[in-house]
Backbone as CSV, one residue per row, in Angstrom:
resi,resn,N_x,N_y,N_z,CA_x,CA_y,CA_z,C_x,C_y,C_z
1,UNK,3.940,-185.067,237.915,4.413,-183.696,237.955,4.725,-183.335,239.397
2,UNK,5.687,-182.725,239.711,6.194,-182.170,240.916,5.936,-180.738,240.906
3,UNK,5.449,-180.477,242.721,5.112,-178.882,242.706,6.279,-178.321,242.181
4,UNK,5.576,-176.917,241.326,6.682,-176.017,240.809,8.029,-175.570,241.755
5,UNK,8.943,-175.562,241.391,10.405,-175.050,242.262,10.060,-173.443,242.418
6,UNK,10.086,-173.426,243.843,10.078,-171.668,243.356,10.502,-171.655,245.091
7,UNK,11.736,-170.728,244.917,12.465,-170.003,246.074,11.320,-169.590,246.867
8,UNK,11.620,-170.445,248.375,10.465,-170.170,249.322,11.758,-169.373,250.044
9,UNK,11.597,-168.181,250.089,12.632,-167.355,250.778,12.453,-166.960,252.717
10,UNK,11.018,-167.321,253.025,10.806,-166.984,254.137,11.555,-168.201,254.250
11,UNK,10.984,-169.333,254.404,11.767,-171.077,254.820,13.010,-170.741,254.868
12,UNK,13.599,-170.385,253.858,15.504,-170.239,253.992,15.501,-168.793,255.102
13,UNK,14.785,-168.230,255.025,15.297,-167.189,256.660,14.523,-167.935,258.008
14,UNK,13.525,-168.436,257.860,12.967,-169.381,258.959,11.949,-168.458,259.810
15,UNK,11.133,-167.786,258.859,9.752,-167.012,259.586,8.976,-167.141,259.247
16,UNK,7.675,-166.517,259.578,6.285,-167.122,258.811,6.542,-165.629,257.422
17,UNK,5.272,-165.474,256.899,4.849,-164.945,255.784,4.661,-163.393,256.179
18,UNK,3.849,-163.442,257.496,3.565,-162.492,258.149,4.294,-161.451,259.124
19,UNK,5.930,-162.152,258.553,6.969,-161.339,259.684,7.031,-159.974,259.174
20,UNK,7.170,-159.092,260.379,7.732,-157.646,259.615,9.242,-157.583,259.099
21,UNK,9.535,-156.211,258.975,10.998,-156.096,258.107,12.123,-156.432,259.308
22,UNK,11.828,-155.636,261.038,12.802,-156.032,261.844,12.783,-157.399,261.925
23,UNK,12.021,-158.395,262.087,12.323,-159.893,262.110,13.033,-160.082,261.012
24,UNK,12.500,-159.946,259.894,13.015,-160.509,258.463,14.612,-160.041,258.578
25,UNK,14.969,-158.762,259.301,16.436,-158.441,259.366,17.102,-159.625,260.427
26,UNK,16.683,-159.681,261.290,17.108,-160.269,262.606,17.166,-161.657,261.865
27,UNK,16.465,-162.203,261.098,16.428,-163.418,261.121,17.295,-163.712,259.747
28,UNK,18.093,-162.761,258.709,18.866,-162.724,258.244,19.986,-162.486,258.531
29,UNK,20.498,-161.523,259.535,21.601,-161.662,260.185,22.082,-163.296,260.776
30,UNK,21.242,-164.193,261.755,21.236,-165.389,261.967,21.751,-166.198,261.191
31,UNK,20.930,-166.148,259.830,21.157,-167.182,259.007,22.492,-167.002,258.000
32,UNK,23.045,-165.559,257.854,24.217,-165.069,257.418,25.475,-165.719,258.345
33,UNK,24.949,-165.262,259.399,26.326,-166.157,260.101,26.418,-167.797,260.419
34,UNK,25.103,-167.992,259.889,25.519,-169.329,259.975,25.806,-170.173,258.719
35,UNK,25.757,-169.144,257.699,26.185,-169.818,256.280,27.371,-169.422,256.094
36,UNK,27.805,-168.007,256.509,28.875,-167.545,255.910,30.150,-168.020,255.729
37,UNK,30.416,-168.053,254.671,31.956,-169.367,254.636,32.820,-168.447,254.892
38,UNK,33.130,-167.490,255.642,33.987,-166.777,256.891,33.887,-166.985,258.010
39,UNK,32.959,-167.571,258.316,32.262,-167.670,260.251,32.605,-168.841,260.597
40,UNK,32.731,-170.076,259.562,32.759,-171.820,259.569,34.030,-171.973,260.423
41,UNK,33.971,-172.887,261.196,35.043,-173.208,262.172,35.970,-174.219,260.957
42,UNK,37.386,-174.226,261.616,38.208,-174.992,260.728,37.652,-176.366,260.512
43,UNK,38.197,-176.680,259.294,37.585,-177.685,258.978,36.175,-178.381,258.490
44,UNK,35.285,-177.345,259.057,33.772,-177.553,258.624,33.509,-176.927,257.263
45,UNK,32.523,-177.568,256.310,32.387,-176.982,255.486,31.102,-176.803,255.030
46,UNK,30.348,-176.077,254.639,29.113,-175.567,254.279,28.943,-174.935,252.644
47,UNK,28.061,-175.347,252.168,27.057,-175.522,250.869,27.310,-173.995,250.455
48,UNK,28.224,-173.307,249.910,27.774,-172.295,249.521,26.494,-171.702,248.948
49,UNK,25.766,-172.469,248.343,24.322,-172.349,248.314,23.484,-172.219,249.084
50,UNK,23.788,-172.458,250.177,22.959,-172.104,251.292,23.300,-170.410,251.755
51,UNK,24.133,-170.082,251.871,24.521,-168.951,251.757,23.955,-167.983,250.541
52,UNK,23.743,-168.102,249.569,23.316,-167.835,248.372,21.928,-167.357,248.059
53,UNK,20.814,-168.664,248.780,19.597,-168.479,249.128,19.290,-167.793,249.987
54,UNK,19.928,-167.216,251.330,19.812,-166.423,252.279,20.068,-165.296,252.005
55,UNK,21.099,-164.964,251.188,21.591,-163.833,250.352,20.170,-162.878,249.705
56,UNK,19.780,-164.100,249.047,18.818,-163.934,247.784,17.470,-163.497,248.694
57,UNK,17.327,-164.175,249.938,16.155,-164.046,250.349,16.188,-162.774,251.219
58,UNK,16.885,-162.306,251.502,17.105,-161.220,252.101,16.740,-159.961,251.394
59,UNK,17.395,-160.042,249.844,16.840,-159.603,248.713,15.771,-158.900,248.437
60,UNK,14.988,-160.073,248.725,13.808,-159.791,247.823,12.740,-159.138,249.060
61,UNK,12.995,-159.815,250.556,12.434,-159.861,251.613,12.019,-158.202,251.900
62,UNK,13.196,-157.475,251.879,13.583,-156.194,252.166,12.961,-155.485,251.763
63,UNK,12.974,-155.186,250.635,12.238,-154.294,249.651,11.151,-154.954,249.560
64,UNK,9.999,-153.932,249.952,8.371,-154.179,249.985,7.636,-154.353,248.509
65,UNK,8.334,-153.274,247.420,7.787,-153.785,245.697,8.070,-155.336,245.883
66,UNK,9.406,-155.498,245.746,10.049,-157.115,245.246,8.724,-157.934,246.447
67,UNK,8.860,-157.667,247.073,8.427,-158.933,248.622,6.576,-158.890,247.861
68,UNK,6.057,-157.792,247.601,4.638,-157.952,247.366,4.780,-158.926,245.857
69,UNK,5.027,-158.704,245.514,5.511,-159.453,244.092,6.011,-160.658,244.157
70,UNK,7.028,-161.434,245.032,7.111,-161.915,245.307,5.885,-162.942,245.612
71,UNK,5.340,-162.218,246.892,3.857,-162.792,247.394,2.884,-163.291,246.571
72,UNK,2.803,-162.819,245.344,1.903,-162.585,244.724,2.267,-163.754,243.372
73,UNK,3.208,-163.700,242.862,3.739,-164.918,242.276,3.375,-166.135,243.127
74,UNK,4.183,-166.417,244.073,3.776,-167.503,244.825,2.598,-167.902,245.223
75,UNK,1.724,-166.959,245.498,0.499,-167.214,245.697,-0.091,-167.854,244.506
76,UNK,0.071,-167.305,243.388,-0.538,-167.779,241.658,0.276,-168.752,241.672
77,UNK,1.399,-169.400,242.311,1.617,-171.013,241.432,1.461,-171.548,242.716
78,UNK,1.171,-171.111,243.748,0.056,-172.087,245.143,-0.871,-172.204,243.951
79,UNK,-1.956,-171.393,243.940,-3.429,-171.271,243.781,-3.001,-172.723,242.231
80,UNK,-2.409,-172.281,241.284,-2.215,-173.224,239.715,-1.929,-174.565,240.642
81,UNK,-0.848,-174.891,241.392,-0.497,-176.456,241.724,-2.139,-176.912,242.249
82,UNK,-2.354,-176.240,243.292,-3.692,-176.624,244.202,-4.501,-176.931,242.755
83,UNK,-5.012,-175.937,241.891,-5.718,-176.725,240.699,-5.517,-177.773,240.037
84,UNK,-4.147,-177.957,239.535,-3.081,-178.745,238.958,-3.332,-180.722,240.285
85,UNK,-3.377,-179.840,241.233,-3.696,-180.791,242.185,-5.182,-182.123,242.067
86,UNK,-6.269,-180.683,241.620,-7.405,-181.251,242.050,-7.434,-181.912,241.055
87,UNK,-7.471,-181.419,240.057,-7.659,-181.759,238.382,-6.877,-183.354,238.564
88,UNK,-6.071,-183.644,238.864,-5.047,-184.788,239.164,-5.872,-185.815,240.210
89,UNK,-6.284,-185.155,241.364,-7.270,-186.479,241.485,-8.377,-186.557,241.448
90,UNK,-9.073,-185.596,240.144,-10.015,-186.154,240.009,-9.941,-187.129,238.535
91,UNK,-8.588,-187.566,237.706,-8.997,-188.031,236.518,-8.196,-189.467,236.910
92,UNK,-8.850,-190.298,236.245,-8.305,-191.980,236.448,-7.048,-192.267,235.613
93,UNK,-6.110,-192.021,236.184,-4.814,-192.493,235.047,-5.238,-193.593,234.091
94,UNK,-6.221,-194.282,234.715,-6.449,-195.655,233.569,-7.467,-194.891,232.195
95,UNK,-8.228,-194.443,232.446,-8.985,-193.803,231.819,-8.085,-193.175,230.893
96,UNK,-7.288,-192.358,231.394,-6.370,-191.558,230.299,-5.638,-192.494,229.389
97,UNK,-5.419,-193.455,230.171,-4.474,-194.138,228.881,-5.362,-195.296,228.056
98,UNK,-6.779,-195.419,228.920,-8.015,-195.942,227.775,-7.738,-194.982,226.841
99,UNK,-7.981,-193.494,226.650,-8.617,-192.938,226.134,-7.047,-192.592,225.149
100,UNK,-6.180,-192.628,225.275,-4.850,-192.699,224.717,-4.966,-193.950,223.425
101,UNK,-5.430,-195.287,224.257,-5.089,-196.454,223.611,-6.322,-196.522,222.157
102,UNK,-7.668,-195.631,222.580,-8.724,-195.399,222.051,-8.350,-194.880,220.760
103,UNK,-7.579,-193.374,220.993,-6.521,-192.365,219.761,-5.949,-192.898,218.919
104,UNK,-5.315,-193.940,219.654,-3.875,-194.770,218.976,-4.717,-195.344,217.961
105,UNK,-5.700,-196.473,218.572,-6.829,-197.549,217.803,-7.134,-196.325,216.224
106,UNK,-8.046,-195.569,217.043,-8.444,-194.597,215.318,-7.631,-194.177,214.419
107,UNK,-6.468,-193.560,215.187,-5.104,-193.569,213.729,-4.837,-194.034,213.265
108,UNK,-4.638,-195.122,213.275,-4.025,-196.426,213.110,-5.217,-197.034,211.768
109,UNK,-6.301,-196.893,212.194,-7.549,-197.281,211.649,-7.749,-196.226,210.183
110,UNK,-7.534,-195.056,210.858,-7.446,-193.738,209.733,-6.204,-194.333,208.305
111,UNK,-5.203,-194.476,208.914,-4.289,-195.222,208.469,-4.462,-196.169,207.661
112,UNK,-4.446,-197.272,208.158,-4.540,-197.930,207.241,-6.298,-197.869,206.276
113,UNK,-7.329,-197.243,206.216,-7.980,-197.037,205.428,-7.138,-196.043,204.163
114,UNK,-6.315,-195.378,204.581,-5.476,-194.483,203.601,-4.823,-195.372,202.761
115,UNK,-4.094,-196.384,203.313,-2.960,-197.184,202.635,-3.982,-198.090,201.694
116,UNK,-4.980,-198.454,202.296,-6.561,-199.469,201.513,-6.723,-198.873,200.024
117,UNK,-7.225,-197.089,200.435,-7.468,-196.212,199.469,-6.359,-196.371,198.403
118,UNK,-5.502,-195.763,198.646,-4.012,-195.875,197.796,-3.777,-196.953,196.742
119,UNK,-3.868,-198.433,197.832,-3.400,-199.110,197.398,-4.757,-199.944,195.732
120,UNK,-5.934,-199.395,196.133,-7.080,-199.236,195.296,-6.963,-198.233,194.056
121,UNK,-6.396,-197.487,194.417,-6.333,-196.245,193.378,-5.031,-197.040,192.769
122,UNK,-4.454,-197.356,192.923,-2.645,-197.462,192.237,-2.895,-198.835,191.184
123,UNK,-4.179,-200.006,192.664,-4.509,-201.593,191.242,-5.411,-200.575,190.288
124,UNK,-6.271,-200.113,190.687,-7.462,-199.489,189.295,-6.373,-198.701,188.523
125,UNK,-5.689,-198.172,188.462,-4.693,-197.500,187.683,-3.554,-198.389,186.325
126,UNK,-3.476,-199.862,187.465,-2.597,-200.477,186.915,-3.749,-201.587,185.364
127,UNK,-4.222,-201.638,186.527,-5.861,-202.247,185.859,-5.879,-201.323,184.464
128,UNK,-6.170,-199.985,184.498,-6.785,-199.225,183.338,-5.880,-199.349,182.385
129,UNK,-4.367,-199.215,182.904,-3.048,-199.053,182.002,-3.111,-200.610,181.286
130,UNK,-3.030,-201.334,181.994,-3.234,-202.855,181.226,-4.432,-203.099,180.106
131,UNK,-5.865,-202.856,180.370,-6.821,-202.365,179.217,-5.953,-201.741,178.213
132,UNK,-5.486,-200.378,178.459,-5.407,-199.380,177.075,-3.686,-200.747,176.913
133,UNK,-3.257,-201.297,177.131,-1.978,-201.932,176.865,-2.790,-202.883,175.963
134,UNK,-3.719,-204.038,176.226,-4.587,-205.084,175.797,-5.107,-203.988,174.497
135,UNK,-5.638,-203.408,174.383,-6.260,-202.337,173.698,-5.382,-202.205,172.313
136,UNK,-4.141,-201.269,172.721,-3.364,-200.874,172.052,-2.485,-202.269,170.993
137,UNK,-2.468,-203.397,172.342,-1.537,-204.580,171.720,-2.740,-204.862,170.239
138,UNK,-3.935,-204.853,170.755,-5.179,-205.830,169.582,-5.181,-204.727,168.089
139,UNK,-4.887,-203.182,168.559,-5.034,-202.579,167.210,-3.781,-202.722,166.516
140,UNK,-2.897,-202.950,167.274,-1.189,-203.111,166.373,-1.537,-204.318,165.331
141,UNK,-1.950,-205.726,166.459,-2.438,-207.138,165.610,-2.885,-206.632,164.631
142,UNK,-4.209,-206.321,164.573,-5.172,-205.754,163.232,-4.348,-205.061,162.445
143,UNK,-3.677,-204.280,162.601,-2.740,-203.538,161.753,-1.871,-204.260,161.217
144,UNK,-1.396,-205.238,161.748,-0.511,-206.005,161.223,-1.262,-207.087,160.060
145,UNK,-2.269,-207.718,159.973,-2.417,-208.370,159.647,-3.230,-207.552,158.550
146,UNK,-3.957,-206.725,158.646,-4.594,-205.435,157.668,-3.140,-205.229,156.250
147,UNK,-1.681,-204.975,157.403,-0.640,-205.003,156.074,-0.393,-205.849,155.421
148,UNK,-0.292,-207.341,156.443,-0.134,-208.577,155.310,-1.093,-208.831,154.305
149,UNK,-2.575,-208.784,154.719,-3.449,-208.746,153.493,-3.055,-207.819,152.373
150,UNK,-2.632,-206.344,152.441,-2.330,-205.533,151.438,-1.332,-206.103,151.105
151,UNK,-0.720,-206.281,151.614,0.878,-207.268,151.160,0.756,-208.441,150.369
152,UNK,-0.209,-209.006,150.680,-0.731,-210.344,149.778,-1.840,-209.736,148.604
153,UNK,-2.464,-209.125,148.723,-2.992,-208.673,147.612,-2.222,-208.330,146.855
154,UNK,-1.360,-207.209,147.180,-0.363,-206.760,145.903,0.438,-207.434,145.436
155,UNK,0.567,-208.765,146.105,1.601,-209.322,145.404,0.415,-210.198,144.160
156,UNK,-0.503,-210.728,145.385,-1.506,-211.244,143.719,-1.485,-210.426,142.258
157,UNK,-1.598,-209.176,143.150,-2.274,-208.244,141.386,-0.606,-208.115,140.583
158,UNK,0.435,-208.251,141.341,1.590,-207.999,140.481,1.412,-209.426,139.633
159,UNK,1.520,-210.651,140.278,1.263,-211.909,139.430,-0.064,-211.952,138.326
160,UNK,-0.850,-211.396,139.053,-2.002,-211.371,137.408,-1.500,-210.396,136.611
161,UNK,-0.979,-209.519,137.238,-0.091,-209.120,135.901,1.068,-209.093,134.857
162,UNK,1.568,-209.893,135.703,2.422,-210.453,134.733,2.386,-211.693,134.059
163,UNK,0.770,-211.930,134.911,0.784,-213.213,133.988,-0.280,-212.760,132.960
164,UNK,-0.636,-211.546,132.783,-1.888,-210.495,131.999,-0.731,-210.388,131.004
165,UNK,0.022,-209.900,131.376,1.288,-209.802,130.147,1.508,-210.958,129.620
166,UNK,1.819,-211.846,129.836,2.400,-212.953,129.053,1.264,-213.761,128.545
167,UNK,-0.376,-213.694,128.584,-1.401,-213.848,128.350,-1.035,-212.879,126.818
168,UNK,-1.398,-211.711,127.135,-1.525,-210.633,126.163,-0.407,-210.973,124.693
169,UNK,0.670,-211.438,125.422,1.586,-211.760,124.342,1.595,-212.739,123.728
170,UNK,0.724,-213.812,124.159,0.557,-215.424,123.931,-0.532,-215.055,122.992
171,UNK,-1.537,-214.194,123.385,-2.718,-213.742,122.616,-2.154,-213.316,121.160
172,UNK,-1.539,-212.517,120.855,-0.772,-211.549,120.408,-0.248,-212.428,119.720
173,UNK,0.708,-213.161,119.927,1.085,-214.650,118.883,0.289,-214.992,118.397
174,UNK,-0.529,-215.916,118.880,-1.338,-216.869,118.652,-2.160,-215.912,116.992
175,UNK,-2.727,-214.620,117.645,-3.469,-213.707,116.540,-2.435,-213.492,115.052
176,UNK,-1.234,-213.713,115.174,-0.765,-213.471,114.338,-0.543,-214.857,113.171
177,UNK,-0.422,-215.886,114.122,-0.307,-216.908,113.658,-1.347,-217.134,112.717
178,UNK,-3.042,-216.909,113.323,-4.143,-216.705,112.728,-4.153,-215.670,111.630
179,UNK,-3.906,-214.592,111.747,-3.319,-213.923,110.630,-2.593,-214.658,109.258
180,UNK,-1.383,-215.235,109.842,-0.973,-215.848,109.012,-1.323,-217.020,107.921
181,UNK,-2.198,-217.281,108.820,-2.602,-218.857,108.400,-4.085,-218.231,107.563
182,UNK,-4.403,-216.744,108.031,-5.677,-216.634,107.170,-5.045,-215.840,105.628
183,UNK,-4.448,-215.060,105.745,-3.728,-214.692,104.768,-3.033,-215.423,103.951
184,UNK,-2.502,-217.038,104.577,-2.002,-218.052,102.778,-3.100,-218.556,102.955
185,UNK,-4.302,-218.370,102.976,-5.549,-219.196,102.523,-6.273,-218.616,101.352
């Protein structure tokens, strides 16, 4: 991280902190003519930005609200970098990126225990569906073979009966024949 950017406006007029307003004038007039891209001898050319910042610093310099305010900002991102500072050497870049590589390790770990879980829940699932499949296939069998027995039974009892019939009618002869044969006796 690089100290914060922040318009050091005394530096671009070239006084300390502690100048009054006649310096701060005097020492803007100076720096006006030496930016001003009217004053530049032929041929030379100068940064309009430099001009710009002197402009600006003059600005703020002048007026005692803006300038305390000013002060006072700058002072709070002095005072934050200087923290920003200490905090910085007191922590071990290696350490941080132990303690990075540490994060990475447990997610990763979190992770794939999730995908473990999942992938446990989805075989026991496939597992249970295959049972009630095994399950379902063995009561169809039984069913099936439950119809062929009825299927074979009924076809027996249709054959004893028709062979009950042709019994009955053979009977049925035969009695008459006996009949007959007792009646010319």
């Amino acid at each position: 991280m690089q100290q914060p950017s922040t318009p050091d406006h005394y530096g671009d007029l070239g006084i300390q902190q502690s100048a009054a307003l006649p310096q701060i004038r005097k020492a803007y007039l100076e720096q006006a003519k030496k930016y001003h891209p009217d004053k530049q001898a032929p041929g030379e050319t100068i940064d309009a930005e430099d001009f710009r910042r002197v402009q600006e610093a003059w600005e703020v310099l002048r007026d005692e609200s803006r300038r305390a305010e000013y002060d006072q900002g700058y002072a709070d991102i002095h005072r934050e970098w200087q923290k920003y500072r200490k905090w910085q050497k007191s922590v071990d870049p290696f350490e941080i990126r132990r303690r990075a590589r540490e994060r990475e390790k447990r997610r990763r770990a979190r992770k794939t225990e999730e995908v473990r879980r999942q992938a446990r829940l989805l075989r026991e699932g496939f597992e249970a569906a295959g049972r009630e499949l095994d399950a379902a296939s063995s009561r169809l069998e039984r069913e099936r073979i439950e119809r062929e027995k009825m299927a074979a039974e009924r076809d027996e009892c249709r054959r004893r009966m028709e062979s009950t019939d042709s019994w009955m009618e053979e009977a049925e002869r035969l009695l008459k024949m006996i009949l007959e044969d007792v009646a010319k006796m």
